[in-house]
Amino acid sequence: MRQILFLMLFSIPFLSGYAYEERNLLENQADVARLKEILIPHQKWVPYPKYTDRAGWDSLTNDQKQMLIRRGEKYLNYEWKVIKATDYLEYERSGNRKIMENPNSSNNSAIAELAIAELAEGKGRFIDQLINGVVYTCEMTSWALSAHLPVQHSKRSLPDYREHIIDLVAGDVGGMLSWIYYFFHDEFDKVDPIISKRLYKEIKERIMDTYMREDRFWWMAFDYKGQLVNNWNPWCNANVLQCFLLLENDKDKLAQAVYRTMVSTDKFINYVHSDGACEEGPSYWGHAAGKMYDYLQLLYDATGGKLSLFSNPMIRNMGEYISRTYVGDNWVVNFADASAKGGGDAGLIFRYGKAIDSREMQEYAAWLSRDKKGVVITSGRDMFRTLQCLLYSEEMRKTQPVHQTPAITWYPETQFCYMKNKKGFFLAAKGGYNNESHNHNDVGTFSLYYNAVPLIIDAGVGTYTRQTFGKERYTIWTMQSNYHNLPMINGVPQEFGSEYKATDVVLNEKKKQLSMNIATAYPAEAAVEKWIRTYRLKDNDLEISDDFVLKELKKENQINFLLWGDIDMNTSGRVKVTVKGQTVELSYDASLFTPSLETIKLTDPRLSNVWGKEIYRLSLTAKKEVKKGRYVFNVKAL
């Protein structure tokens, strides 16, 4: 049952633990006694004006004020969405998450927009509708999502009134409502003191008391035994920390709670490779390293800078990963469940870069928002990020926009490699292992971009359902190695599990050459002794070679390439791929392979919104079965 719960909770269970290192960076900075000395009491650390400080809010919102007010006005007549019991039950009945999540998200967004609009305007116009949202939320049995509720003792997706669950959204709601309590409890008291009392009670019981009492939530990782520690950890801990910092005024209790979050968050920092790469991909950077930054910034502010990890090289590496992963024109390197589109939250990237003194990140953030006349003020239930955007917007607006990545970026522990040549090629290749967070069976795969356009691609992932994180995960085509740019060896694809990994991974920077043995990513049925996949990015082209030795012959090898765009296979041994006026040609030995092209229709909007109606799988099937051989493929620009 524990394994099933992990699968449902955005993760794949029970890693070998090979990434984990007992750094304990936070715990080494302060214990409970030290925290009692350095934590600033009674919310005096908060860097934003009080609600009644209208001059302060006029200054903070500046030319964004009217926009924030207009966003809130859209919700003055908002009809609060009812989330029915059957909406929760639909998750276990069909796997559909959205039927519960969409109205819940709509309500939470309304609350956040109303609160920010009232802070900006300060006339009380949004208070009544804000109270409606707050009281409605307090009446909900649970703030957690249906997809995450099976961690309850009932194992069901209907909220159980007998226990509270802290998941990503329950934490977000707790954090948002804590800020609303901080800013508006006096205003609520003018209407009816029970509103603030109820709000305080619900945050305390659902988040604060639950966090201090429970050890069983997997993301806490207090008793680390080799399990995965992913974005859930800093995300939830950042939210819990906000609740305590904003509501707890007992010095002893506050220090104990903050230290507990430090012990838990250390587990995430211990788990991440010191090279700083986000194995979940850039789409998750904002939830992983980005949420860790939020957590660290809160600690920094709440201690007046006396507790800080911002000078640590690993924290810097984790930040600069996001700028290195950007290819251009809104395309990013998208291993695992990450989307191929998106450059990241510019405001968050700027703030992280400011904290660690990274010009690269600050200038990249300014570059992302260069056409938007400064920072875009984020909306939604993450009020801390909205407030932080306002705090840093003017400084970001004055920053020179620049994005320039090195010719080679190498993450030796995570085994991600990005290389560029003068012809406009951007190659992204990976080693790794088949139990990474949000894992796809993709050891040794690559993506190729030409003039910032992807042509040989990683499809990404479809809309999340119960099946995505259940036992059926690897029946989904996007998760399988045979739908990545990899071989089927003896007709066998890669297998899921920590033991299935790249070995003998070597980067030759001078030659711009990455090689690895991917035989170790395949199960015994593949009967492969060695399969050396090598990528060499030359001045004018990319060479891909496979040198292999098989133990026995079972079935013809098949080399797969996932392609996007217009495909021309009219010339033997050559495949032309054209996207947005950019063309590359993939050549192969026609005497060794029989080509075939599969059209993959994309009906899932999460995929079709990126790639359109279809993508293609080019399969080169060996004409002969041989125990030892060498395959060479070449890609050049036309």
XYZ file of C-alpha atoms in Angstrom:
638
model
C 0.000 0.000 0.000
C 2.851 2.420 0.771
C 4.151 1.999 -2.775
C 0.732 2.760 -4.236
C 0.505 5.923 -2.164
C 3.863 7.116 -3.431
C 2.809 6.498 -6.996
C -0.279 8.589 -6.519
C 1.631 11.442 -4.918
C 3.574 12.813 -7.877
C 6.433 10.401 -7.396
C 7.887 7.020 -8.083
C 8.957 5.156 -4.938
C 12.005 3.670 -3.302
C 15.166 4.893 -4.913
C 18.532 3.372 -4.337
C 19.411 6.614 -2.550
C 22.553 7.100 -4.612
C 21.884 10.847 -4.911
C 21.489 11.453 -1.198
C 24.270 13.166 0.778
C 24.002 14.203 4.431
C 24.819 17.881 3.963
C 22.244 19.220 6.450
C 23.081 22.779 5.438
C 20.197 24.320 7.371
C 20.588 22.331 10.574
C 24.275 23.232 10.635
C 23.348 26.917 10.696
C 21.026 26.942 13.698
C 19.398 24.797 16.348
C 16.248 25.612 18.332
C 18.133 27.701 20.888
C 19.788 29.755 18.174
C 16.461 30.250 16.398
C 14.960 31.682 19.590
C 17.663 34.344 19.493
C 17.516 35.279 15.825
C 13.860 34.929 14.766
C 12.268 38.382 14.588
C 9.056 38.281 16.667
C 5.503 39.398 15.962
C 5.810 39.653 12.157
C 8.125 42.664 12.375
C 10.190 41.035 9.626
C 7.415 41.398 7.011
C 8.770 43.675 4.264
C 5.379 44.873 2.964
C 3.276 47.788 4.227
C 0.432 47.211 6.647
C -3.002 47.321 5.032
C -3.685 50.745 6.535
C -0.441 52.225 5.159
C -1.954 53.581 1.951
C 1.109 55.600 0.983
C 3.166 52.448 1.361
C 0.843 50.458 -0.917
C 0.693 53.242 -3.488
C 4.479 53.171 -3.602
C 4.684 49.360 -3.728
C 2.066 48.905 -6.447
C 3.143 52.005 -8.357
C 1.999 51.755 -12.003
C 0.662 48.237 -11.375
C -2.051 49.484 -9.035
C -4.898 49.883 -11.499
C -4.138 46.559 -13.168
C -4.321 44.773 -9.812
C -7.601 46.493 -8.990
C -9.081 45.555 -12.379
C -8.111 41.917 -11.832
C -9.929 41.941 -8.509
C -13.009 43.656 -9.958
C -13.624 40.617 -12.146
C -14.480 38.708 -8.970
C -16.765 41.236 -7.256
C -19.784 39.284 -8.533
C -18.060 35.909 -8.641
C -20.304 32.905 -8.007
C -18.388 30.628 -5.663
C -18.055 27.162 -7.141
C -19.517 24.195 -5.287
C -17.242 21.150 -5.241
C -19.538 18.150 -4.960
C -18.782 14.878 -3.211
C -18.962 13.105 -6.568
C -16.317 15.498 -7.944
C -13.917 14.096 -5.357
C -15.037 10.514 -5.993
C -14.506 10.868 -9.743
C -10.758 10.534 -9.188
C -11.061 6.967 -7.943
C -13.871 6.120 -10.357
C -12.316 7.237 -13.650
C -8.968 8.797 -12.777
C -10.222 12.292 -13.694
C -8.644 14.922 -11.427
C -9.789 18.071 -13.195
C -13.461 17.772 -12.323
C -12.517 18.563 -8.710
C -9.423 20.665 -9.327
C -10.866 23.212 -11.765
C -13.597 24.702 -9.524
C -11.288 24.515 -6.518
C -8.573 26.408 -8.382
C -11.113 28.976 -9.565
C -12.233 29.688 -5.990
C -8.683 29.986 -4.695
C -7.708 32.346 -7.518
C -10.723 34.516 -6.741
C -9.694 34.813 -3.083
C -6.135 35.767 -4.002
C -7.174 38.356 -6.599
C -9.686 39.951 -4.248
C -7.089 40.192 -1.485
C -4.427 41.770 -3.689
C -6.952 44.186 -5.196
C -8.030 45.319 -1.726
C -4.409 45.793 -0.667
C -3.849 47.916 -3.755
C -7.006 50.032 -3.447
C -7.632 50.078 0.310
C -11.246 51.285 0.231
C -12.957 48.176 1.601
C -14.706 47.526 -1.712
C -13.472 43.924 -1.948
C -13.814 42.967 1.736
C -17.300 41.408 1.680
C -16.546 39.174 -1.283
C -13.198 38.269 0.251
C -15.031 37.242 3.431
C -17.330 35.067 1.345
C -14.340 33.227 -0.085
C -12.558 32.898 3.244
C -15.598 31.574 5.112
C -16.486 29.205 2.277
C -12.944 27.807 2.340
C -13.052 27.397 6.103
C -16.227 25.339 5.679
C -14.535 22.849 3.348
C -13.773 19.472 4.890
C -10.312 19.457 3.343
C -8.102 21.832 1.365
C -6.279 18.942 -0.330
C -6.877 17.699 -3.867
C -8.844 14.536 -4.573
C -5.748 13.024 -6.224
C -3.792 13.397 -2.985
C -6.457 12.377 -0.470
C -5.866 8.594 -0.700
C -3.022 9.170 1.774
C -5.858 9.332 4.303
C -6.320 6.279 6.483
C -9.523 5.619 4.542
C -7.459 5.336 1.301
C -10.322 7.130 -0.459
C -10.485 10.334 -2.513
C -13.450 11.752 -0.573
C -12.285 14.000 2.301
C -12.402 12.264 5.674
C -13.543 14.740 8.362
C -11.542 12.834 10.991
C -8.092 13.850 9.758
C -6.255 16.663 8.019
C -3.902 16.169 5.069
C -1.166 18.598 4.057
C -0.588 18.344 0.325
C 0.592 20.955 -2.171
C -2.735 22.756 -2.426
C -3.695 22.515 1.235
C -0.325 24.107 1.967
C -0.864 26.790 -0.666
C -4.275 27.625 0.758
C -2.848 27.724 4.274
C -0.102 30.090 3.169
C -2.531 32.329 1.269
C -4.997 32.491 4.140
C -2.173 33.270 6.580
C -1.312 36.384 4.587
C -4.998 37.305 4.442
C -5.221 36.916 8.221
C -2.093 39.043 8.682
C -3.317 41.892 6.478
C -7.076 41.865 7.110
C -7.936 40.416 10.524
C -8.638 43.886 11.912
C -10.913 44.670 8.958
C -12.709 41.339 9.366
C -13.226 42.112 13.065
C -15.113 45.267 12.116
C -17.625 43.033 10.314
C -17.688 40.154 12.815
C -14.788 38.949 15.011
C -15.796 35.320 14.430
C -14.400 35.529 10.892
C -10.810 36.033 12.033
C -11.202 33.608 14.921
C -12.475 30.926 12.556
C -9.747 31.635 10.035
C -7.016 31.395 12.662
C -8.507 28.164 14.038
C -8.630 26.473 10.637
C -5.071 27.379 9.653
C -3.760 26.291 13.032
C -5.578 22.962 13.105
C -5.232 21.990 9.441
C -1.642 23.090 8.840
C 0.278 24.066 11.975
C -0.951 21.470 14.460
C -1.015 18.760 11.804
C 2.566 19.514 10.782
C 3.853 19.345 14.341
C 1.906 16.183 15.155
C 2.316 14.082 12.004
C 5.435 12.377 10.683
C 3.711 10.161 8.146
C 3.490 12.448 5.110
C 6.009 11.047 2.626
C 7.255 14.474 1.524
C 8.483 15.314 5.049
C 11.180 12.626 4.681
C 12.047 12.836 8.382
C 12.986 9.153 8.502
C 14.887 9.001 5.239
C 15.187 5.439 3.968
C 16.102 5.869 0.340
C 12.802 7.272 -0.882
C 12.476 10.009 -3.450
C 12.445 13.594 -2.139
C 11.101 15.911 -4.831
C 9.400 19.287 -5.244
C 6.704 18.414 -2.720
C 9.202 18.867 0.101
C 10.273 22.513 -0.332
C 6.843 23.433 -1.682
C 4.969 22.167 1.373
C 7.619 23.335 3.838
C 7.615 26.869 2.394
C 3.857 27.038 2.911
C 4.033 25.643 6.435
C 6.781 28.115 7.299
C 4.591 31.018 6.175
C 1.770 29.849 8.434
C 4.001 29.692 11.501
C 5.834 32.945 10.814
C 2.576 34.833 10.313
C 0.427 33.289 13.061
C 2.641 31.873 15.819
C 3.808 34.448 18.372
C 4.974 32.111 21.122
C 8.783 32.286 20.849
C 9.400 28.701 21.960
C 6.735 27.156 19.738
C 7.845 29.226 16.763
C 11.496 28.183 17.111
C 10.549 24.511 17.414
C 8.298 24.672 14.361
C 10.832 26.528 12.218
C 13.549 24.045 13.176
C 11.272 21.155 12.220
C 10.809 22.675 8.751
C 14.589 23.072 8.497
C 15.166 19.389 9.260
C 12.634 18.412 6.613
C 13.856 20.841 3.946
C 17.415 19.629 4.503
C 16.239 16.243 3.216
C 15.446 17.827 -0.163
C 18.766 19.675 -0.320
C 20.522 16.456 0.679
C 18.732 14.577 -2.088
C 19.539 16.966 -4.947
C 22.849 16.443 -6.711
C 25.452 19.071 -5.888
C 25.604 19.987 -9.594
C 22.200 21.589 -9.017
C 20.308 20.142 -11.992
C 16.567 19.614 -11.578
C 15.933 16.044 -12.700
C 12.215 16.872 -12.911
C 12.906 19.315 -15.742
C 12.489 23.096 -16.118
C 8.696 23.008 -15.760
C 9.239 21.807 -12.212
C 12.147 24.080 -11.356
C 9.788 26.717 -9.966
C 8.203 24.087 -7.713
C 11.507 22.474 -6.686
C 14.519 24.823 -6.557
C 12.145 27.790 -6.827
C 10.145 26.740 -3.773
C 13.375 26.032 -1.922
C 14.381 29.617 -2.705
C 11.021 30.883 -1.360
C 11.644 28.914 1.811
C 15.194 30.232 2.167
C 14.068 33.819 1.492
C 11.432 33.563 4.216
C 14.062 32.257 6.639
C 16.441 35.026 5.599
C 13.806 37.721 6.142
C 12.498 36.266 9.394
C 16.007 36.188 10.887
C 17.201 39.508 9.489
C 19.661 37.671 7.248
C 21.296 35.759 10.094
C 20.259 32.405 8.624
C 21.210 32.196 4.985
C 22.364 29.601 2.430
C 22.575 32.061 -0.439
C 26.372 32.010 -0.636
C 26.488 28.214 -0.940
C 27.733 27.047 -4.404
C 25.125 24.288 -4.595
C 22.275 26.755 -4.076
C 23.765 28.840 -6.880
C 23.946 25.812 -9.185
C 20.316 25.007 -8.475
C 19.325 28.529 -9.460
C 21.339 28.882 -12.647
C 20.027 25.559 -13.974
C 16.914 27.387 -15.189
C 18.787 29.864 -17.385
C 21.033 27.142 -18.851
C 18.041 24.999 -19.829
C 16.443 27.691 -21.976
C 17.025 27.099 -25.699
C 15.246 30.125 -27.128
C 11.900 31.307 -28.519
C 10.068 29.836 -25.510
C 11.602 26.352 -25.953
C 13.353 24.542 -23.119
C 15.055 21.195 -22.539
C 12.193 18.990 -21.358
C 13.354 15.672 -19.981
C 10.880 13.697 -17.832
C 7.384 15.168 -17.323
C 8.449 18.713 -18.124
C 6.873 20.576 -21.020
C 9.033 21.622 -23.965
C 7.655 25.164 -23.760
C 8.185 27.874 -21.181
C 11.109 29.847 -19.847
C 10.142 30.039 -16.189
C 8.654 32.626 -13.837
C 10.704 35.741 -14.611
C 10.006 37.422 -11.275
C 10.990 34.322 -9.327
C 14.153 33.871 -11.386
C 15.126 37.488 -10.801
C 14.607 37.254 -7.046
C 16.564 34.025 -6.805
C 19.344 35.583 -8.876
C 19.335 38.672 -6.686
C 19.636 36.560 -3.534
C 22.639 34.589 -4.803
C 24.154 37.551 -6.679
C 23.843 35.865 -10.087
C 23.894 38.393 -12.899
C 23.133 35.540 -15.274
C 19.781 34.848 -13.630
C 18.837 38.501 -13.157
C 19.587 39.392 -16.774
C 17.845 36.248 -18.036
C 14.748 37.168 -16.017
C 14.780 40.655 -17.506
C 15.211 39.086 -20.950
C 12.177 36.838 -20.436
C 10.026 39.870 -19.628
C 11.661 42.269 -22.087
C 8.477 42.637 -24.155
C 6.249 43.020 -21.120
C 7.609 46.348 -19.844
C 8.969 44.906 -16.637
C 8.006 42.134 -14.285
C 4.674 40.394 -14.744
C 2.844 40.313 -11.414
C 1.878 36.685 -10.940
C -1.609 35.812 -9.817
C -3.171 32.799 -8.179
C -3.149 31.362 -4.694
C 0.609 31.843 -4.114
C 0.301 35.240 -2.448
C 3.893 35.251 -1.232
C 5.174 35.242 -4.805
C 2.710 37.942 -5.806
C 3.883 40.153 -2.959
C 7.525 39.443 -3.771
C 6.932 40.373 -7.419
C 5.694 43.767 -6.311
C 8.674 44.218 -4.017
C 11.240 43.604 -6.766
C 9.418 44.835 -9.876
C 11.093 48.226 -10.166
C 14.592 46.811 -9.781
C 13.918 44.131 -12.360
C 12.579 46.721 -14.788
C 15.928 48.521 -14.649
C 17.997 45.366 -15.317
C 19.648 44.846 -18.702
C 17.972 41.925 -20.542
C 20.531 39.308 -21.653
C 20.434 35.582 -22.338
C 23.602 33.804 -23.396
C 24.448 30.243 -22.393
C 27.897 28.626 -22.509
C 28.921 26.424 -25.440
C 28.821 23.453 -23.060
C 26.878 22.991 -19.850
C 27.561 19.750 -18.030
C 25.906 18.352 -14.918
C 28.228 15.453 -14.064
C 26.133 13.905 -11.288
C 22.697 14.275 -12.836
C 24.313 13.525 -16.227
C 22.598 16.241 -18.246
C 24.644 17.776 -21.055
C 23.849 20.786 -23.276
C 26.098 21.663 -26.212
C 25.910 24.282 -28.950
C 27.752 24.751 -32.258
C 28.178 27.699 -34.599
C 25.597 26.344 -37.039
C 22.786 26.956 -34.592
C 22.505 23.430 -33.186
C 21.589 23.001 -29.522
C 21.987 19.413 -28.344
C 20.547 18.211 -25.032
C 21.455 14.678 -23.971
C 21.147 12.743 -20.741
C 22.391 9.680 -18.933
C 20.844 9.241 -15.511
C 18.704 6.362 -14.322
C 15.133 5.164 -14.675
C 13.767 6.182 -11.309
C 14.252 9.929 -11.406
C 11.501 12.192 -10.166
C 8.696 12.290 -12.743
C 10.667 9.558 -14.483
C 10.468 8.492 -18.088
C 12.433 5.449 -19.189
C 14.829 7.603 -21.187
C 18.451 6.851 -20.251
C 20.688 8.028 -23.092
C 18.073 10.021 -25.005
C 18.579 13.429 -26.629
C 16.761 16.355 -28.199
C 18.073 18.498 -31.047
C 17.170 22.121 -31.734
C 18.183 24.141 -34.781
C 18.036 27.928 -34.495
C 15.982 27.469 -31.312
C 13.457 25.190 -33.061
C 13.042 21.583 -31.832
C 13.165 18.971 -34.616
C 14.214 15.737 -32.900
C 12.162 15.915 -29.758
C 11.048 14.645 -26.368
C 7.229 14.624 -26.409
C 6.809 15.350 -22.704
C 3.723 14.121 -20.857
C -0.035 14.250 -21.266
C -2.695 15.478 -18.867
C -2.257 14.055 -15.385
C -4.717 11.389 -14.323
C -4.717 8.647 -11.712
C -2.993 6.412 -14.245
C -0.076 8.837 -14.648
C 1.090 8.131 -11.104
C -0.308 4.651 -10.662
C 0.761 1.169 -11.616
C -0.267 1.872 -15.227
C 2.296 4.664 -15.677
C 4.603 2.764 -18.013
C 1.765 1.596 -20.214
C 1.506 5.241 -21.343
C 3.519 5.736 -24.535
C 5.144 9.014 -23.475
C 6.867 7.205 -20.591
C 8.381 4.416 -22.687
C 11.919 4.370 -24.062
C 10.666 3.206 -27.461
C 9.006 6.642 -27.802
C 12.244 8.439 -27.012
C 15.316 8.753 -29.214
C 16.719 5.391 -28.228
C 17.201 1.820 -29.445
C 14.992 -1.205 -28.909
C 17.693 -3.780 -28.270
C 16.748 -7.273 -29.442
C 13.232 -5.839 -29.623
C 13.266 -4.942 -25.896
C 12.757 -1.416 -24.447
C 14.290 -0.004 -21.268
C 12.902 -0.944 -17.871
C 11.769 1.155 -14.911
C 13.896 0.989 -11.751
C 16.890 2.546 -10.052
C 19.163 -0.249 -11.257
C 18.488 0.655 -14.900
C 20.962 3.447 -15.541
C 23.774 4.795 -17.687
C 27.303 3.705 -16.853
C 30.745 4.786 -18.033
C 29.441 8.268 -18.791
C 32.228 10.435 -20.216
C 32.196 13.991 -21.555
C 35.077 15.133 -23.765
C 34.603 18.895 -23.788
C 37.345 19.492 -26.356
C 35.628 17.202 -28.866
C 32.121 18.145 -27.693
C 31.497 14.447 -27.281
C 29.329 12.642 -24.728
C 29.383 8.855 -24.500
C 27.807 6.314 -22.162
C 26.980 2.648 -21.872
C 23.190 2.333 -21.934
C 23.134 -1.477 -21.932
C 22.700 -1.187 -18.169
C 19.344 0.565 -18.696
C 17.831 -2.550 -20.296
C 16.526 -5.700 -18.607
C 18.125 -9.121 -18.925
C 15.721 -10.057 -21.738
C 17.552 -7.605 -23.998
C 20.611 -9.881 -23.805
C 22.973 -6.958 -24.319
C 26.542 -6.931 -23.048
C 27.448 -3.415 -24.150
C 25.770 -0.554 -25.991
C 27.836 2.610 -26.180
C 25.745 5.581 -27.300
C 27.926 8.546 -28.340
C 26.940 12.059 -29.320
C 29.520 14.237 -31.043
C 28.560 17.789 -31.949
C 30.842 18.961 -34.732
C 31.076 22.409 -36.297
C 28.561 21.547 -39.018
C 26.646 18.505 -37.857
C 25.769 16.030 -35.115
C 27.055 12.472 -35.194
C 25.236 9.782 -33.224
C 26.850 6.363 -32.962
C 25.905 3.098 -31.311
C 28.662 0.526 -30.709
C 27.219 -2.688 -29.356
C 27.853 -6.258 -28.328
C 24.939 -8.637 -27.766
C 24.987 -11.874 -25.784
C 22.523 -13.545 -28.126
C 20.235 -12.751 -31.026
C 16.494 -12.573 -30.461
C 15.065 -9.908 -32.745
C 16.237 -7.128 -35.032
C 17.431 -3.973 -33.286
C 15.317 -0.885 -33.858
C 16.569 2.688 -33.519
C 13.823 5.233 -32.864
C 13.728 8.974 -33.395
C 10.803 11.182 -32.384
C 10.308 13.935 -34.963
C 8.206 17.074 -35.315
C 7.249 18.973 -38.447
C 7.175 18.016 -42.119
C 8.928 14.735 -42.866
C 10.436 13.891 -46.261
C 11.653 10.301 -46.741
C 11.801 10.289 -50.533
C 15.565 9.791 -50.665
C 16.953 6.447 -49.493
C 19.091 6.794 -46.389
C 17.978 10.377 -45.722
C 15.143 11.884 -43.737
C 14.449 15.603 -43.956
C 12.701 17.295 -41.047
C 11.346 20.827 -41.505
C 9.779 23.019 -38.813
C 9.049 26.742 -39.154
C 11.419 27.093 -42.099
C 14.262 25.250 -40.355
C 15.400 21.991 -41.994
C 17.758 19.277 -40.887
C 18.590 16.013 -42.589
C 19.137 12.784 -40.709
C 21.182 10.274 -42.682
C 21.657 6.568 -42.044
C 23.106 3.551 -43.860
C 20.279 2.325 -46.076
C 22.003 -1.026 -46.496
C 21.639 -1.671 -42.760
C 18.145 -0.351 -41.989
C 14.565 -0.433 -43.190
C 12.810 2.822 -42.301
C 9.201 3.244 -41.221
C 7.261 6.255 -40.017
C 4.496 6.153 -37.423
C 2.128 9.108 -37.119
C 1.226 9.796 -33.492
C -2.063 11.682 -33.249
C -2.123 14.058 -30.309
C -5.583 14.266 -28.777
C -4.398 15.258 -25.315
C -4.381 19.089 -25.030
C -1.290 19.089 -22.814
C 0.622 17.610 -25.767
C -1.248 19.197 -28.678
C -0.871 22.685 -27.190
C 2.889 22.224 -27.599
C 3.241 20.136 -30.773
C -0.021 20.540 -32.649
C -2.079 17.677 -34.014
C 0.664 15.102 -34.549
C 4.279 14.083 -34.188
C 6.135 11.172 -35.753
C 8.249 8.225 -34.732
C 10.914 7.264 -37.237
C 11.930 3.632 -36.697
C 15.053 2.265 -38.367
C 14.863 -1.524 -38.141
C 18.064 -3.486 -38.710
C 17.942 -5.733 -41.785
C 20.258 -8.253 -40.186
C 20.707 -9.603 -36.678
C 24.334 -9.328 -35.629
C 25.928 -9.814 -32.225
C 28.452 -7.041 -32.683
C 28.268 -3.887 -34.722
C 28.321 -0.129 -35.096
C 25.518 2.129 -36.252
C 26.213 5.733 -37.249
C 23.656 8.476 -37.832
C 24.375 12.001 -38.942
C 22.253 15.133 -38.641
C 23.137 18.249 -40.595
C 21.393 21.519 -41.301
C 20.163 22.296 -44.823
